[in-house]
GROMACS .gro file of C-alpha atoms in nm:
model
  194
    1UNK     CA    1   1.998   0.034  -1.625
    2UNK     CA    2   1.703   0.223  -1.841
    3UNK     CA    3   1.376   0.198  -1.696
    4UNK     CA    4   1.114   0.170  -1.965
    5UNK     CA    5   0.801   0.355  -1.823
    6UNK     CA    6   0.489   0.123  -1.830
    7UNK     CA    7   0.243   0.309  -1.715
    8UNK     CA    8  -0.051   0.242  -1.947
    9UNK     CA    9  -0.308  -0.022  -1.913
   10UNK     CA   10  -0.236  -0.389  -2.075
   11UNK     CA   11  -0.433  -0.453  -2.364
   12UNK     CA   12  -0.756  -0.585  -2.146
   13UNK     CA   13  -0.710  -0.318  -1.883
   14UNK     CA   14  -0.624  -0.506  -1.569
   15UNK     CA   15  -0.321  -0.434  -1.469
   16UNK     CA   16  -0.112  -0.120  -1.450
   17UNK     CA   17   0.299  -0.111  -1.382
   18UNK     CA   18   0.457   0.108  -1.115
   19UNK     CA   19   0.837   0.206  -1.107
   20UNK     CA   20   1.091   0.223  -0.854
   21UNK     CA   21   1.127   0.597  -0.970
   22UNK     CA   22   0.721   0.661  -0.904
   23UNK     CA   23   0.756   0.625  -0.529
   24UNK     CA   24   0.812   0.893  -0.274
   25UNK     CA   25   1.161   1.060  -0.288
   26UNK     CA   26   1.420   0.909  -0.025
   27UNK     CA   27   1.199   0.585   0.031
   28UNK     CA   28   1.425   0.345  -0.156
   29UNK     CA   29   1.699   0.325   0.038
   30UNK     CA   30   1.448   0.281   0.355
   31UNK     CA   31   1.208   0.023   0.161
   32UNK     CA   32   1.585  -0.144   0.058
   33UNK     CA   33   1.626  -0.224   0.495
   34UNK     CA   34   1.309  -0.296   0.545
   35UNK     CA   35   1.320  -0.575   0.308
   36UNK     CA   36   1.648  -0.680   0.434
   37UNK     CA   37   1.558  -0.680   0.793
   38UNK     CA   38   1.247  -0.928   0.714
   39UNK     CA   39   1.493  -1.118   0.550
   40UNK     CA   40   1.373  -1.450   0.468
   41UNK     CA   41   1.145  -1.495   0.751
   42UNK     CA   42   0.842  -1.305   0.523
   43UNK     CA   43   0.795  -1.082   0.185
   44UNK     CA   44   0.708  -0.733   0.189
   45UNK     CA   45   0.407  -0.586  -0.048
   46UNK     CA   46   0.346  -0.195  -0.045
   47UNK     CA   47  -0.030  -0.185  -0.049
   48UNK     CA   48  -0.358   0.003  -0.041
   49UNK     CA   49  -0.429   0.398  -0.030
   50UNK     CA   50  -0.035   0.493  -0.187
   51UNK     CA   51  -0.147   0.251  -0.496
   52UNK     CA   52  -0.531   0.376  -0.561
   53UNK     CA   53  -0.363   0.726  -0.529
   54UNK     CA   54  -0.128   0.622  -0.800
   55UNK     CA   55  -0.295   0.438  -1.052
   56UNK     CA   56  -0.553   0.714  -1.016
   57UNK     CA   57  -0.329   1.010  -1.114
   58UNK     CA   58  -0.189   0.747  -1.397
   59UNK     CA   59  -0.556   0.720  -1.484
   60UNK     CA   60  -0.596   1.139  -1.511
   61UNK     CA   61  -0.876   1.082  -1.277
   62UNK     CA   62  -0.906   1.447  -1.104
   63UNK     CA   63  -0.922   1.398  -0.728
   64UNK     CA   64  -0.843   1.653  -0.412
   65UNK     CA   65  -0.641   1.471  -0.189
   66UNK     CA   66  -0.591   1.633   0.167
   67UNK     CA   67  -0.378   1.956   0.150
   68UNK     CA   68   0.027   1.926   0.297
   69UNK     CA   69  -0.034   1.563   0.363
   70UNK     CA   70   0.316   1.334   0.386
   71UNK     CA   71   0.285   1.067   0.137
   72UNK     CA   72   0.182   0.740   0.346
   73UNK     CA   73   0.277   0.421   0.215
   74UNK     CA   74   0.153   0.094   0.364
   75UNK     CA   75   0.395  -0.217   0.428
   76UNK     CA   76   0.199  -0.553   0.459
   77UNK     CA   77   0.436  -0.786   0.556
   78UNK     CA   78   0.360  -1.162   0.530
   79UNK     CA   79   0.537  -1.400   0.772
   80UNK     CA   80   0.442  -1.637   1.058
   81UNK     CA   81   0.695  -1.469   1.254
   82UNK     CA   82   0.589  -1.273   1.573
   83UNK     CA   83   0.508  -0.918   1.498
   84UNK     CA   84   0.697  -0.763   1.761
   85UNK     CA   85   1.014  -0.930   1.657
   86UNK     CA   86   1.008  -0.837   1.294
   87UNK     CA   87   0.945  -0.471   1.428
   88UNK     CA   88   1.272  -0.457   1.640
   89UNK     CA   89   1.460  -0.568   1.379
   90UNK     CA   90   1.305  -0.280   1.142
   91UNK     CA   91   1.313  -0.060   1.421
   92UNK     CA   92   1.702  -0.164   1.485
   93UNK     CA   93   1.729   0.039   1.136
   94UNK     CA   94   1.535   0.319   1.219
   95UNK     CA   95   1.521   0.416   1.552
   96UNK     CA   96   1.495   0.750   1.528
   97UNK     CA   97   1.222   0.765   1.300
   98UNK     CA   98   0.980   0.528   1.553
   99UNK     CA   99   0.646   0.659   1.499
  100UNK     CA  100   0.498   0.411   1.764
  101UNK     CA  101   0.272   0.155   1.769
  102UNK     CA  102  -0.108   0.237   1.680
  103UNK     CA  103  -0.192  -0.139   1.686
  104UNK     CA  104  -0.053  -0.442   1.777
  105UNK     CA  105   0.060  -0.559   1.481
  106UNK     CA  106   0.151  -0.229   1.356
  107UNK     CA  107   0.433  -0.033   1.364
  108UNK     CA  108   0.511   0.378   1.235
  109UNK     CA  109   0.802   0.504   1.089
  110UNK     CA  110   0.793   0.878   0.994
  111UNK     CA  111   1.062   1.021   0.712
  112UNK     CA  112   1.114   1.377   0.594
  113UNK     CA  113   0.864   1.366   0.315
  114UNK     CA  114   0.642   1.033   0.409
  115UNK     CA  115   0.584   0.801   0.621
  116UNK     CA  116   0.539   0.423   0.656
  117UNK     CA  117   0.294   0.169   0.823
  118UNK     CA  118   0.414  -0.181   0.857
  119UNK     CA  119   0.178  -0.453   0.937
  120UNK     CA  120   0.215  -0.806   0.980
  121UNK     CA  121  -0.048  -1.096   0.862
  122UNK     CA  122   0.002  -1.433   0.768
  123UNK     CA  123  -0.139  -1.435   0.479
  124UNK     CA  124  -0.194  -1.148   0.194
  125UNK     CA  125  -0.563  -1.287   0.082
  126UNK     CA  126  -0.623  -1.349   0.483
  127UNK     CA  127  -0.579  -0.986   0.597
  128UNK     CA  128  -0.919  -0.752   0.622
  129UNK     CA  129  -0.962  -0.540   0.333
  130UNK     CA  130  -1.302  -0.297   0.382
  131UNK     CA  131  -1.298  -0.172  -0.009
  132UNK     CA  132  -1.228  -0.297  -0.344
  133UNK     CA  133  -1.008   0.010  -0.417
  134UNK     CA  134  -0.772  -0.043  -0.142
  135UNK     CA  135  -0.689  -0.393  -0.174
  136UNK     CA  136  -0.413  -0.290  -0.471
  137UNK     CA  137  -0.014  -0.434  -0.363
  138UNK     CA  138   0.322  -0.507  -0.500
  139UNK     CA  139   0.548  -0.711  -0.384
  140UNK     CA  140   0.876  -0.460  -0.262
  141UNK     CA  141   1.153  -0.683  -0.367
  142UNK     CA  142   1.008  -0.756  -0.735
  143UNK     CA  143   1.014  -0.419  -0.749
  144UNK     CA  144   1.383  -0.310  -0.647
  145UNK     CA  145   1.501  -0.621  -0.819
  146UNK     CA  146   1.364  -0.486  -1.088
  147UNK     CA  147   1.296  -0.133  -1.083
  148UNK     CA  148   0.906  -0.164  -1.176
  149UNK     CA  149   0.627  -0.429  -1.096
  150UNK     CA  150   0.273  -0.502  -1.151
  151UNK     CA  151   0.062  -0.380  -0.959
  152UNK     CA  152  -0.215  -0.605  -0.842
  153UNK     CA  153  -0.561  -0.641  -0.653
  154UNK     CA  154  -0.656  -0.912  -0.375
  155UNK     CA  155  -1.056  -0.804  -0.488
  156UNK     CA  156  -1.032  -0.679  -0.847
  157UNK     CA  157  -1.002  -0.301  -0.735
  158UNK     CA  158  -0.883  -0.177  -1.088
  159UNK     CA  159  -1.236  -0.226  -1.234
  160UNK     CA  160  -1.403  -0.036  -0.950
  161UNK     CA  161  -1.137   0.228  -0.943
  162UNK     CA  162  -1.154   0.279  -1.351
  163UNK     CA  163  -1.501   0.333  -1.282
  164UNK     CA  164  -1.507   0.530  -0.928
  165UNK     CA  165  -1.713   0.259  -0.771
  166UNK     CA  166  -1.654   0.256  -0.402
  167UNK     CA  167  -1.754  -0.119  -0.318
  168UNK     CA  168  -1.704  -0.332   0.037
  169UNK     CA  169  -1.543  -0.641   0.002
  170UNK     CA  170  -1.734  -0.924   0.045
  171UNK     CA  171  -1.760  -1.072   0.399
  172UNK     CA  172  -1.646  -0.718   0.524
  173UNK     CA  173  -1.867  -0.636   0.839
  174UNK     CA  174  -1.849  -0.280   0.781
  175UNK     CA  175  -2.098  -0.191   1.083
  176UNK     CA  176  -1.896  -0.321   1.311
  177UNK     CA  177  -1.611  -0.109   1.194
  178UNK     CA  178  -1.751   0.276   1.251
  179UNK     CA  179  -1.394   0.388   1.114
  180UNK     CA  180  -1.406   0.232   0.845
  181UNK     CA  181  -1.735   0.376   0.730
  182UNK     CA  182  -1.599   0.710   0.804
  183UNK     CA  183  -1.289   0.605   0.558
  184UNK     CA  184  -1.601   0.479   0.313
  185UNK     CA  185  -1.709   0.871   0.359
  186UNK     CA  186  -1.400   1.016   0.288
  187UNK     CA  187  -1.337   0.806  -0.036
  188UNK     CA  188  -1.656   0.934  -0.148
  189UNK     CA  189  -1.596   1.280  -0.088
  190UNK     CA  190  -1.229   1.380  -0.187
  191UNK     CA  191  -1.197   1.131  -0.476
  192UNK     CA  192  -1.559   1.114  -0.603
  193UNK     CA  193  -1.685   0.765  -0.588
  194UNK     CA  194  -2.040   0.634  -0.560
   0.00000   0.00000   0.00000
């Protein structure tokens, strides 16, 4: 089928569209088994850093992202499943590309030319965002289904990403999370917020 590219703003400037053919080379097929290995026990959303990172460059806003870096998309996965069995089945697809588990409820693959963090939540408003500008998703099988979706924000991130506004969500206890701050620093520095 012909994919119509979308990539400008709508009319009142909230929403961009992001095609199947935008995301990292090779990562179909593997977003394809992820999906199916959920199933229908949860939906799949790619979300934060690979989105702000996309609608940027679709924004020509000029940024220096780190040098030789693999491509890192994020997998929020909402279920009420347990964790660790949603990551055997993924990892029953996979299991030579096991990255390991950095958290709990988090699992790493690693590919050839990216790699992918799957977490699970129970709910996509419920899960901990620290910014505005990371809190962009799309939901994975709207988007192979159709070969594009809309791309949008749990905290309005478009506004403060059209205007480089680096902004903590509301409720977010950022001093209790020292990492995060440091993320807050690097947001700053390589893609020029204030």
């Amino acid at each position: 089928p012909t994919t119509v590219r979308a990539s400008k703003f709508s009319l009142r400037g909230l929403f961009m569209i992001v095609r199947v053919d935008d995301l990292p080379s090779g990562s179909v097929s593997v977003l394809k088994k992820i999906v199916d290995a959920v199933g229908n026990d949860g939906n799949v959303y790619i979300y934060g850093g690979w989105l702000r990172d996309y609608l940027m460059r679709e924004m020509g806003k000029e940024f220096a992202p780190p040098i030789n870096e693999m491509e890192d998309l994020d997998l929020l996965i909402v279920s009420d499943q347990d964790p660790f069995d949603l990551f055997v089945r993924i990892y029953q697809e996979f299991p030579e590309d096991l990255g390991g588990l950095p958290h709990p409820s988090t699992l790493r693959l690693f590919f050839e030319k990216f790699k992918i963090d799957l977490t699970v939540t129970k709910s996509l408003r419920g899960r901990v965002y620290d910014f505005t500008v990371n809190t962009f998703y799309v939901p994975v099988a709207d988007l192979l289904r159709h070969e594009r979706a809309t791309i949008r924000s749990v905290h309005q991130g478009l506004s403060d990403l059209k205007r480089r506004v680096l902004r903590v969500v509301e409720g977010f206890p950022l001093k209790d999370y020292p990492h995060h701050t440091l993320r807050g620093l690097r947001l700053i520095a390589v893609y020029g917020f204030t």
